[in-house]
Amino acid sequence: MSRPRLALAAVAALAVAALGACGSSTPDASTGTAGATAAAASCAKDSLKLVTAGTLTVGTDKPAYEPWFSGDDPSNGKGYESAVAYAIAGKLGFAKTDVKWTVVPFNTAISPAPKSFDFDVNQISISEDRRKAVDFSSGYYDVRQAVVTYKGSPIDGRTTVADLKGANLGAQVGTTSLNAVQDQVKPSNDPKVFDTNDVAVQALKNKQIDGIVVDVPTAFYMVAAQLDNGIIVGQLPSAGTPEQFGAVLDKGSALTPCVSKAVDALRADGTLEKLQQQYLANAGAPELK
C-alpha cells in the first residue's frame, strides 16, 4: 500500500530485515570476536556512509500530512513518522540538530534513481516488487484496519467490535479491508462491496451504509479530505500477517542493516507502540476492544 492520497494497493509483504551486517552480541565460530567487533563498528556513527558526512538526511513528501507529520513541518519531531525518524536517528547516534530533512516526492523515493537522502519515511508499504528498485528497513508500522463513519451515525461512539455486529458496513472489493469485515467483525448483515473507496465514501455520505472499513492511513485521509463530518470509530485488532511501512533506502545501501537494527530496537523497547498511541490512537483512531 502507498500513501492514502495515491492509488492504494492491498497486497504487501512482511519485511524481515537481515541484520548480520550490524553484528551480534554472540559471534559465531566463523567470525570470532574480532569479526563481531568489526561488524558492530560498521553501524557506528562515524563509519556510516551518508549523503552528507556528519548529517543524517531524511526524505519525505510535501505536503507532509497529519497524523504522520504535524503542521507540514517534518523537522519539528511531531507526528508519527517524524518522531520515528528522530528515534531512528537517536539509535544511530545522531542528535536532532544533526538531522536534515529534504523533500522527496513519493514516486521519486521508490524509483531506482540515485537517492538524495539516507533514508525516507513516507507511508511506503514494503513489497517485493518495490524491493527490486530500493531497500527497505524493518517495518516501523504495522498497518491496521479501521472503521470510518460520520458524526451521529448508528455506530458513532461504539467502542467494541461486538458493537458493530448489526451495522451495515462497506469495503472495497478484493481488499484486506473486506476480509477484515468478514473475518473479524462478522456482521449480521452482508457487507456492501464497492468497486472503489471513492464509491464507498459517496454511499456513506448518502447514508446508504453506516461505515466503511479501510486501512488506518486511508481512514485518516477520508476523515481529513473526503468527509465533512467524518470520524474514525476505531481500529480493529491486529489479525494475520500485517502490511508494514518501512524506511526506504538506496538499493544495496550499506546503511540498510543499521536502520533496520535501529527500528528493531525501537520495536523491542516499546518506543514504536508508545508513539503509535500518542500520534495515532490519541489522534482519533482508538482501538476497538
CSV table of C-alpha atoms in Angstrom, one decimal:
chain,number,residue,atom,x,y,z
A,1,MET,CA,0.0,0.0,0.0
A,2,SER,CA,1.2,3.5,-0.7
A,3,ARG,CA,0.2,6.9,0.6
A,4,PRO,CA,-3.6,7.4,1.1
A,5,ARG,CA,-3.9,10.1,-1.5
A,6,LEU,CA,-2.3,7.9,-4.1
A,7,ALA,CA,-3.6,4.7,-5.6
A,8,LEU,CA,-3.8,2.1,-2.8
A,9,ALA,CA,-2.6,-1.5,-3.3
A,10,ALA,CA,-4.0,-4.1,-1.0
A,11,VAL,CA,-1.1,-6.6,-1.1
A,12,ALA,CA,2.1,-6.2,0.9
A,13,ALA,CA,4.7,-8.5,2.3
A,14,LEU,CA,6.0,-8.7,5.8
A,15,ALA,CA,9.6,-7.4,5.7
A,16,VAL,CA,12.2,-9.4,7.7
A,17,ALA,CA,15.5,-7.5,7.6
A,18,ALA,CA,18.8,-9.3,7.7
A,19,LEU,CA,20.8,-7.6,10.5
A,20,GLY,CA,24.0,-9.6,10.3
A,21,ALA,CA,25.9,-6.6,8.9
A,22,CYS,CA,25.3,-4.8,12.1
A,23,GLY,CA,26.8,-7.5,14.2
A,24,SER,CA,25.6,-9.7,17.0
A,25,SER,CA,26.3,-9.9,20.7
A,26,THR,CA,27.0,-13.6,20.2
A,27,PRO,CA,29.6,-14.0,17.4
A,28,ASP,CA,29.5,-17.4,15.6
A,29,ALA,CA,32.5,-19.6,15.2
A,30,SER,CA,33.2,-18.4,11.7
A,31,THR,CA,33.7,-14.7,12.6
A,32,GLY,CA,35.0,-14.9,16.1
A,33,THR,CA,35.2,-11.9,18.5
A,34,ALA,CA,37.2,-9.7,16.0
A,35,GLY,CA,34.7,-10.3,13.3
A,36,ALA,CA,31.7,-9.4,15.5
A,37,THR,CA,33.5,-6.2,16.7
A,38,ALA,CA,34.2,-5.1,13.1
A,39,ALA,CA,30.5,-5.8,12.2
A,40,ALA,CA,29.3,-3.8,15.1
A,41,ALA,CA,31.6,-0.9,14.2
A,42,SER,CA,30.0,-0.7,10.8
A,43,CYS,CA,27.0,0.8,12.4
A,44,ALA,CA,29.0,3.3,14.5
A,45,LYS,CA,28.0,6.9,13.6
A,46,ASP,CA,31.5,7.8,12.3
A,47,SER,CA,31.6,4.8,10.0
A,48,LEU,CA,28.2,5.3,8.3
A,49,LYS,CA,28.2,6.1,4.6
A,50,LEU,CA,26.0,9.2,4.4
A,51,VAL,CA,24.9,11.6,1.6
A,52,THR,CA,26.5,14.4,3.6
A,53,ALA,CA,29.2,13.5,6.1
A,54,GLY,CA,28.1,14.1,9.7
A,55,THR,CA,24.5,14.7,8.8
A,56,LEU,CA,21.6,12.3,8.6
A,57,THR,CA,19.5,13.3,5.6
A,58,VAL,CA,15.9,12.1,5.8
A,59,GLY,CA,13.4,12.4,3.0
A,60,THR,CA,9.6,12.7,2.8
A,61,ASP,CA,7.0,14.2,0.5
A,62,LYS,CA,5.4,17.6,0.7
A,63,PRO,CA,2.8,18.4,1.9
A,64,ALA,CA,3.5,16.2,4.9
A,65,TYR,CA,0.1,15.1,6.3
A,66,GLU,CA,-1.3,14.6,9.7
A,67,PRO,CA,-1.0,12.4,11.8
A,68,TRP,CA,2.3,11.2,10.2
A,69,PHE,CA,3.6,14.8,10.5
A,70,SER,CA,2.4,17.9,12.1
A,71,GLY,CA,2.0,21.4,10.6
A,72,ASP,CA,3.6,20.3,7.3
A,73,ASP,CA,6.9,20.5,9.1
A,74,PRO,CA,8.8,17.2,9.4
A,75,SER,CA,11.6,18.9,11.3
A,76,ASN,CA,9.5,19.6,14.4
A,77,GLY,CA,9.6,16.0,15.6
A,78,LYS,CA,5.8,15.8,15.9
A,79,GLY,CA,3.6,13.3,14.1
A,80,TYR,CA,4.3,9.6,14.0
A,81,GLU,CA,6.8,9.4,11.1
A,82,SER,CA,8.7,12.5,12.2
A,83,ALA,CA,9.0,11.1,15.7
A,84,VAL,CA,10.1,7.7,14.4
A,85,ALA,CA,12.7,9.3,12.1
A,86,TYR,CA,14.2,11.1,15.0
A,87,ALA,CA,14.1,8.0,17.2
A,88,ILE,CA,16.0,6.1,14.5
A,89,ALA,CA,18.5,8.9,14.3
A,90,GLY,CA,19.0,8.7,18.0
A,91,LYS,CA,19.7,5.0,17.8
A,92,LEU,CA,22.3,5.7,15.1
A,93,GLY,CA,24.0,8.3,17.4
A,94,PHE,CA,22.6,11.5,15.8
A,95,ALA,CA,21.3,14.5,17.8
A,96,LYS,CA,18.2,16.2,16.4
A,97,THR,CA,20.4,19.0,15.2
A,98,ASP,CA,22.3,16.5,13.0
A,99,VAL,CA,19.2,15.6,11.1
A,100,LYS,CA,18.3,17.4,7.8
A,101,TRP,CA,15.0,16.9,6.0
A,102,THR,CA,14.7,17.0,2.2
A,103,VAL,CA,11.6,17.0,0.1
A,104,VAL,CA,11.2,13.8,-1.9
A,105,PRO,CA,8.1,13.0,-4.0
A,106,PHE,CA,6.6,9.6,-3.4
A,107,ASN,CA,7.4,8.2,-6.8
A,108,THR,CA,11.0,9.5,-6.7
A,109,ALA,CA,11.5,7.8,-3.3
A,110,ILE,CA,10.7,4.3,-4.7
A,111,SER,CA,12.4,4.8,-8.1
A,112,PRO,CA,15.8,3.1,-8.8
A,113,ALA,CA,17.4,6.5,-9.3
A,114,PRO,CA,20.3,7.6,-7.0
A,115,LYS,CA,19.0,8.9,-3.7
A,116,SER,CA,19.3,12.4,-2.3
A,117,PHE,CA,18.6,11.0,1.2
A,118,ASP,CA,20.0,8.5,3.6
A,119,PHE,CA,16.5,7.1,4.3
A,120,ASP,CA,12.9,8.2,3.5
A,121,VAL,CA,9.8,7.8,5.6
A,122,ASN,CA,6.6,8.4,3.6
A,123,GLN,CA,4.0,5.8,4.5
A,124,ILE,CA,5.5,3.5,1.9
A,125,SER,CA,4.5,-0.1,2.2
A,126,ILE,CA,7.1,-2.8,1.9
A,127,SER,CA,6.6,-5.0,-1.2
A,128,GLU,CA,8.7,-7.5,-3.1
A,129,ASP,CA,8.1,-5.5,-6.3
A,130,ARG,CA,9.5,-2.3,-4.8
A,131,ARG,CA,12.4,-4.2,-3.4
A,132,LYS,CA,13.6,-4.6,-6.9
A,133,ALA,CA,14.4,-0.9,-7.0
A,134,VAL,CA,15.1,0.1,-3.4
A,135,ASP,CA,16.0,-1.2,0.0
A,136,PHE,CA,13.6,-1.3,3.0
A,137,SER,CA,14.3,-1.3,6.6
A,138,SER,CA,12.4,-3.5,9.0
A,139,GLY,CA,8.8,-2.4,9.3
A,140,TYR,CA,8.2,0.6,11.7
A,141,TYR,CA,4.4,0.5,11.4
A,142,ASP,CA,2.0,-2.5,11.1
A,143,VAL,CA,-1.0,-1.3,9.1
A,144,ARG,CA,-4.3,-1.9,10.9
A,145,GLN,CA,-7.8,-1.8,9.6
A,146,ALA,CA,-10.2,0.9,10.9
A,147,VAL,CA,-13.9,1.8,10.7
A,148,VAL,CA,-14.9,5.2,9.3
A,149,THR,CA,-18.3,6.8,9.8
A,150,TYR,CA,-19.9,10.2,10.2
A,151,LYS,CA,-20.9,12.1,13.3
A,152,GLY,CA,-24.3,11.0,14.6
A,153,SER,CA,-24.3,7.7,12.6
A,154,PRO,CA,-25.7,4.5,14.2
A,155,ILE,CA,-22.1,3.4,15.0
A,156,ASP,CA,-20.8,6.8,16.2
A,157,GLY,CA,-19.3,6.2,19.7
A,158,ARG,CA,-19.1,2.4,19.5
A,159,THR,CA,-16.1,1.0,21.4
A,160,THR,CA,-16.0,-2.7,20.7
A,161,VAL,CA,-16.0,-5.0,17.7
A,162,ALA,CA,-19.2,-6.6,19.0
A,163,ASP,CA,-20.9,-3.2,18.9
A,164,LEU,CA,-20.6,-3.4,15.1
A,165,LYS,CA,-22.3,-6.7,14.5
A,166,GLY,CA,-25.6,-5.1,13.5
A,167,ALA,CA,-24.1,-2.4,11.3
A,168,ASN,CA,-24.3,-2.0,7.6
A,169,LEU,CA,-20.6,-1.9,6.7
A,170,GLY,CA,-18.9,-1.4,3.3
A,171,ALA,CA,-15.5,-2.1,1.9
A,172,GLN,CA,-13.7,-2.1,-1.5
A,173,VAL,CA,-13.8,-5.4,-3.4
A,174,GLY,CA,-10.7,-7.6,-3.2
A,175,THR,CA,-9.1,-5.8,-0.3
A,176,THR,CA,-7.8,-6.9,3.1
A,177,SER,CA,-10.4,-4.4,4.4
A,178,LEU,CA,-13.3,-6.6,3.1
A,179,ASN,CA,-11.6,-9.6,4.6
A,180,ALA,CA,-11.5,-7.8,8.0
A,181,VAL,CA,-15.2,-7.1,7.8
A,182,GLN,CA,-16.0,-10.8,7.0
A,183,ASP,CA,-13.4,-12.4,9.3
A,184,GLN,CA,-13.2,-10.0,12.3
A,185,VAL,CA,-16.5,-8.1,12.5
A,186,LYS,CA,-18.7,-10.9,11.1
A,187,PRO,CA,-21.7,-8.5,10.8
A,188,SER,CA,-25.2,-9.9,10.8
A,189,ASN,CA,-25.8,-8.1,7.5
A,190,ASP,CA,-23.7,-8.9,4.5
A,191,PRO,CA,-21.1,-6.2,3.9
A,192,LYS,CA,-21.7,-3.9,0.9
A,193,VAL,CA,-18.9,-4.3,-1.6
A,194,PHE,CA,-17.8,-1.3,-3.7
A,195,ASP,CA,-15.5,-1.1,-6.8
A,196,THR,CA,-13.5,1.8,-5.2
A,197,ASN,CA,-13.2,3.5,-1.9
A,198,ASP,CA,-14.5,6.7,-3.5
A,199,VAL,CA,-17.8,5.0,-4.3
A,200,ALA,CA,-18.0,3.7,-0.8
A,201,VAL,CA,-17.4,7.3,0.5
A,202,GLN,CA,-20.3,8.5,-1.6
A,203,ALA,CA,-22.5,5.7,-0.2
A,204,LEU,CA,-21.6,6.8,3.3
A,205,LYS,CA,-22.4,10.4,2.5
A,206,ASN,CA,-25.8,9.3,1.3
A,207,LYS,CA,-26.3,7.2,4.5
A,208,GLN,CA,-26.7,4.1,2.5
A,209,ILE,CA,-24.2,2.4,4.8
A,210,ASP,CA,-23.2,3.0,8.4
A,211,GLY,CA,-19.5,2.8,8.0
A,212,ILE,CA,-16.5,1.9,5.8
A,213,VAL,CA,-13.7,-0.4,6.7
A,214,VAL,CA,-10.3,0.7,5.3
A,215,ASP,CA,-6.7,0.7,6.4
A,216,VAL,CA,-5.8,3.3,9.1
A,217,PRO,CA,-3.8,5.6,6.7
A,218,THR,CA,-6.8,5.7,4.3
A,219,ALA,CA,-9.1,6.3,7.2
A,220,PHE,CA,-7.3,9.4,8.3
A,221,TYR,CA,-7.3,10.6,4.7
A,222,MET,CA,-11.1,10.1,4.3
A,223,VAL,CA,-11.8,12.0,7.5
A,224,ALA,CA,-9.5,14.8,6.6
A,225,ALA,CA,-10.2,15.2,2.9
A,226,GLN,CA,-13.3,13.4,1.8
A,227,LEU,CA,-15.9,13.6,4.6
A,228,ASP,CA,-17.1,16.9,6.1
A,229,ASN,CA,-18.1,15.3,9.4
A,230,GLY,CA,-16.2,12.1,9.2
A,231,ILE,CA,-14.8,10.3,12.2
A,232,ILE,CA,-12.8,7.1,12.9
A,233,VAL,CA,-14.8,4.8,15.1
A,234,GLY,CA,-11.7,2.8,15.9
A,235,GLN,CA,-9.0,0.4,14.8
A,236,LEU,CA,-9.7,-3.3,14.6
A,237,PRO,CA,-7.4,-5.6,16.5
A,238,SER,CA,-4.4,-6.9,14.6
A,239,ALA,CA,-5.0,-10.1,12.6
A,240,GLY,CA,-2.8,-12.2,10.4
A,241,THR,CA,0.4,-11.0,8.7
A,242,PRO,CA,0.3,-7.2,8.6
A,243,GLU,CA,1.2,-4.9,5.8
A,244,GLN,CA,4.1,-2.7,7.0
A,245,PHE,CA,5.6,0.7,6.3
A,246,GLY,CA,9.4,0.7,6.1
A,247,ALA,CA,12.1,3.3,5.7
A,248,VAL,CA,13.3,3.4,2.0
A,249,LEU,CA,17.0,3.4,1.2
A,250,ASP,CA,19.1,3.2,-1.9
A,251,LYS,CA,19.3,-0.2,-3.4
A,252,GLY,CA,22.2,-2.0,-1.7
A,253,SER,CA,22.8,0.8,0.8
A,254,ALA,CA,25.3,-0.1,3.5
A,255,LEU,CA,23.1,1.8,5.8
A,256,THR,CA,20.1,-0.5,5.4
A,257,PRO,CA,21.0,-3.1,8.1
A,258,CYS,CA,21.9,-0.3,10.6
A,259,VAL,CA,18.5,1.4,10.1
A,260,SER,CA,16.8,-2.0,10.4
A,261,LYS,CA,18.7,-2.6,13.6
A,262,ALA,CA,17.5,0.8,15.0
A,263,VAL,CA,13.9,0.0,14.0
A,264,ASP,CA,14.1,-3.4,15.6
A,265,ALA,CA,15.4,-1.9,18.8
A,266,LEU,CA,12.6,0.7,18.8
A,267,ARG,CA,10.0,-2.0,18.4
A,268,ALA,CA,11.6,-4.1,21.2
A,269,ASP,CA,11.8,-1.4,23.7
A,270,GLY,CA,8.2,-0.3,23.2
A,271,THR,CA,9.0,3.1,21.5
A,272,LEU,CA,7.0,2.4,18.4
A,273,GLU,CA,4.0,1.3,20.4
A,274,LYS,CA,4.2,4.4,22.5
A,275,LEU,CA,4.4,6.7,19.5
A,276,GLN,CA,1.5,4.9,17.9
A,277,GLN,CA,-0.6,5.5,20.9
A,278,GLN,CA,0.5,9.2,21.1
A,279,TYR,CA,0.1,10.1,17.4
A,280,LEU,CA,-2.5,7.6,16.0
A,281,ALA,CA,-4.8,6.3,18.8
A,282,ASN,CA,-4.9,9.7,20.5
A,283,ALA,CA,-5.3,11.5,17.2
A,284,GLY,CA,-8.7,10.0,16.7
A,285,ALA,CA,-8.2,6.3,15.9
A,286,PRO,CA,-8.8,4.5,19.2
A,287,GLU,CA,-8.5,0.7,19.4
A,288,LEU,CA,-11.7,-1.3,19.4
A,289,LYS,CA,-11.9,-3.9,22.0
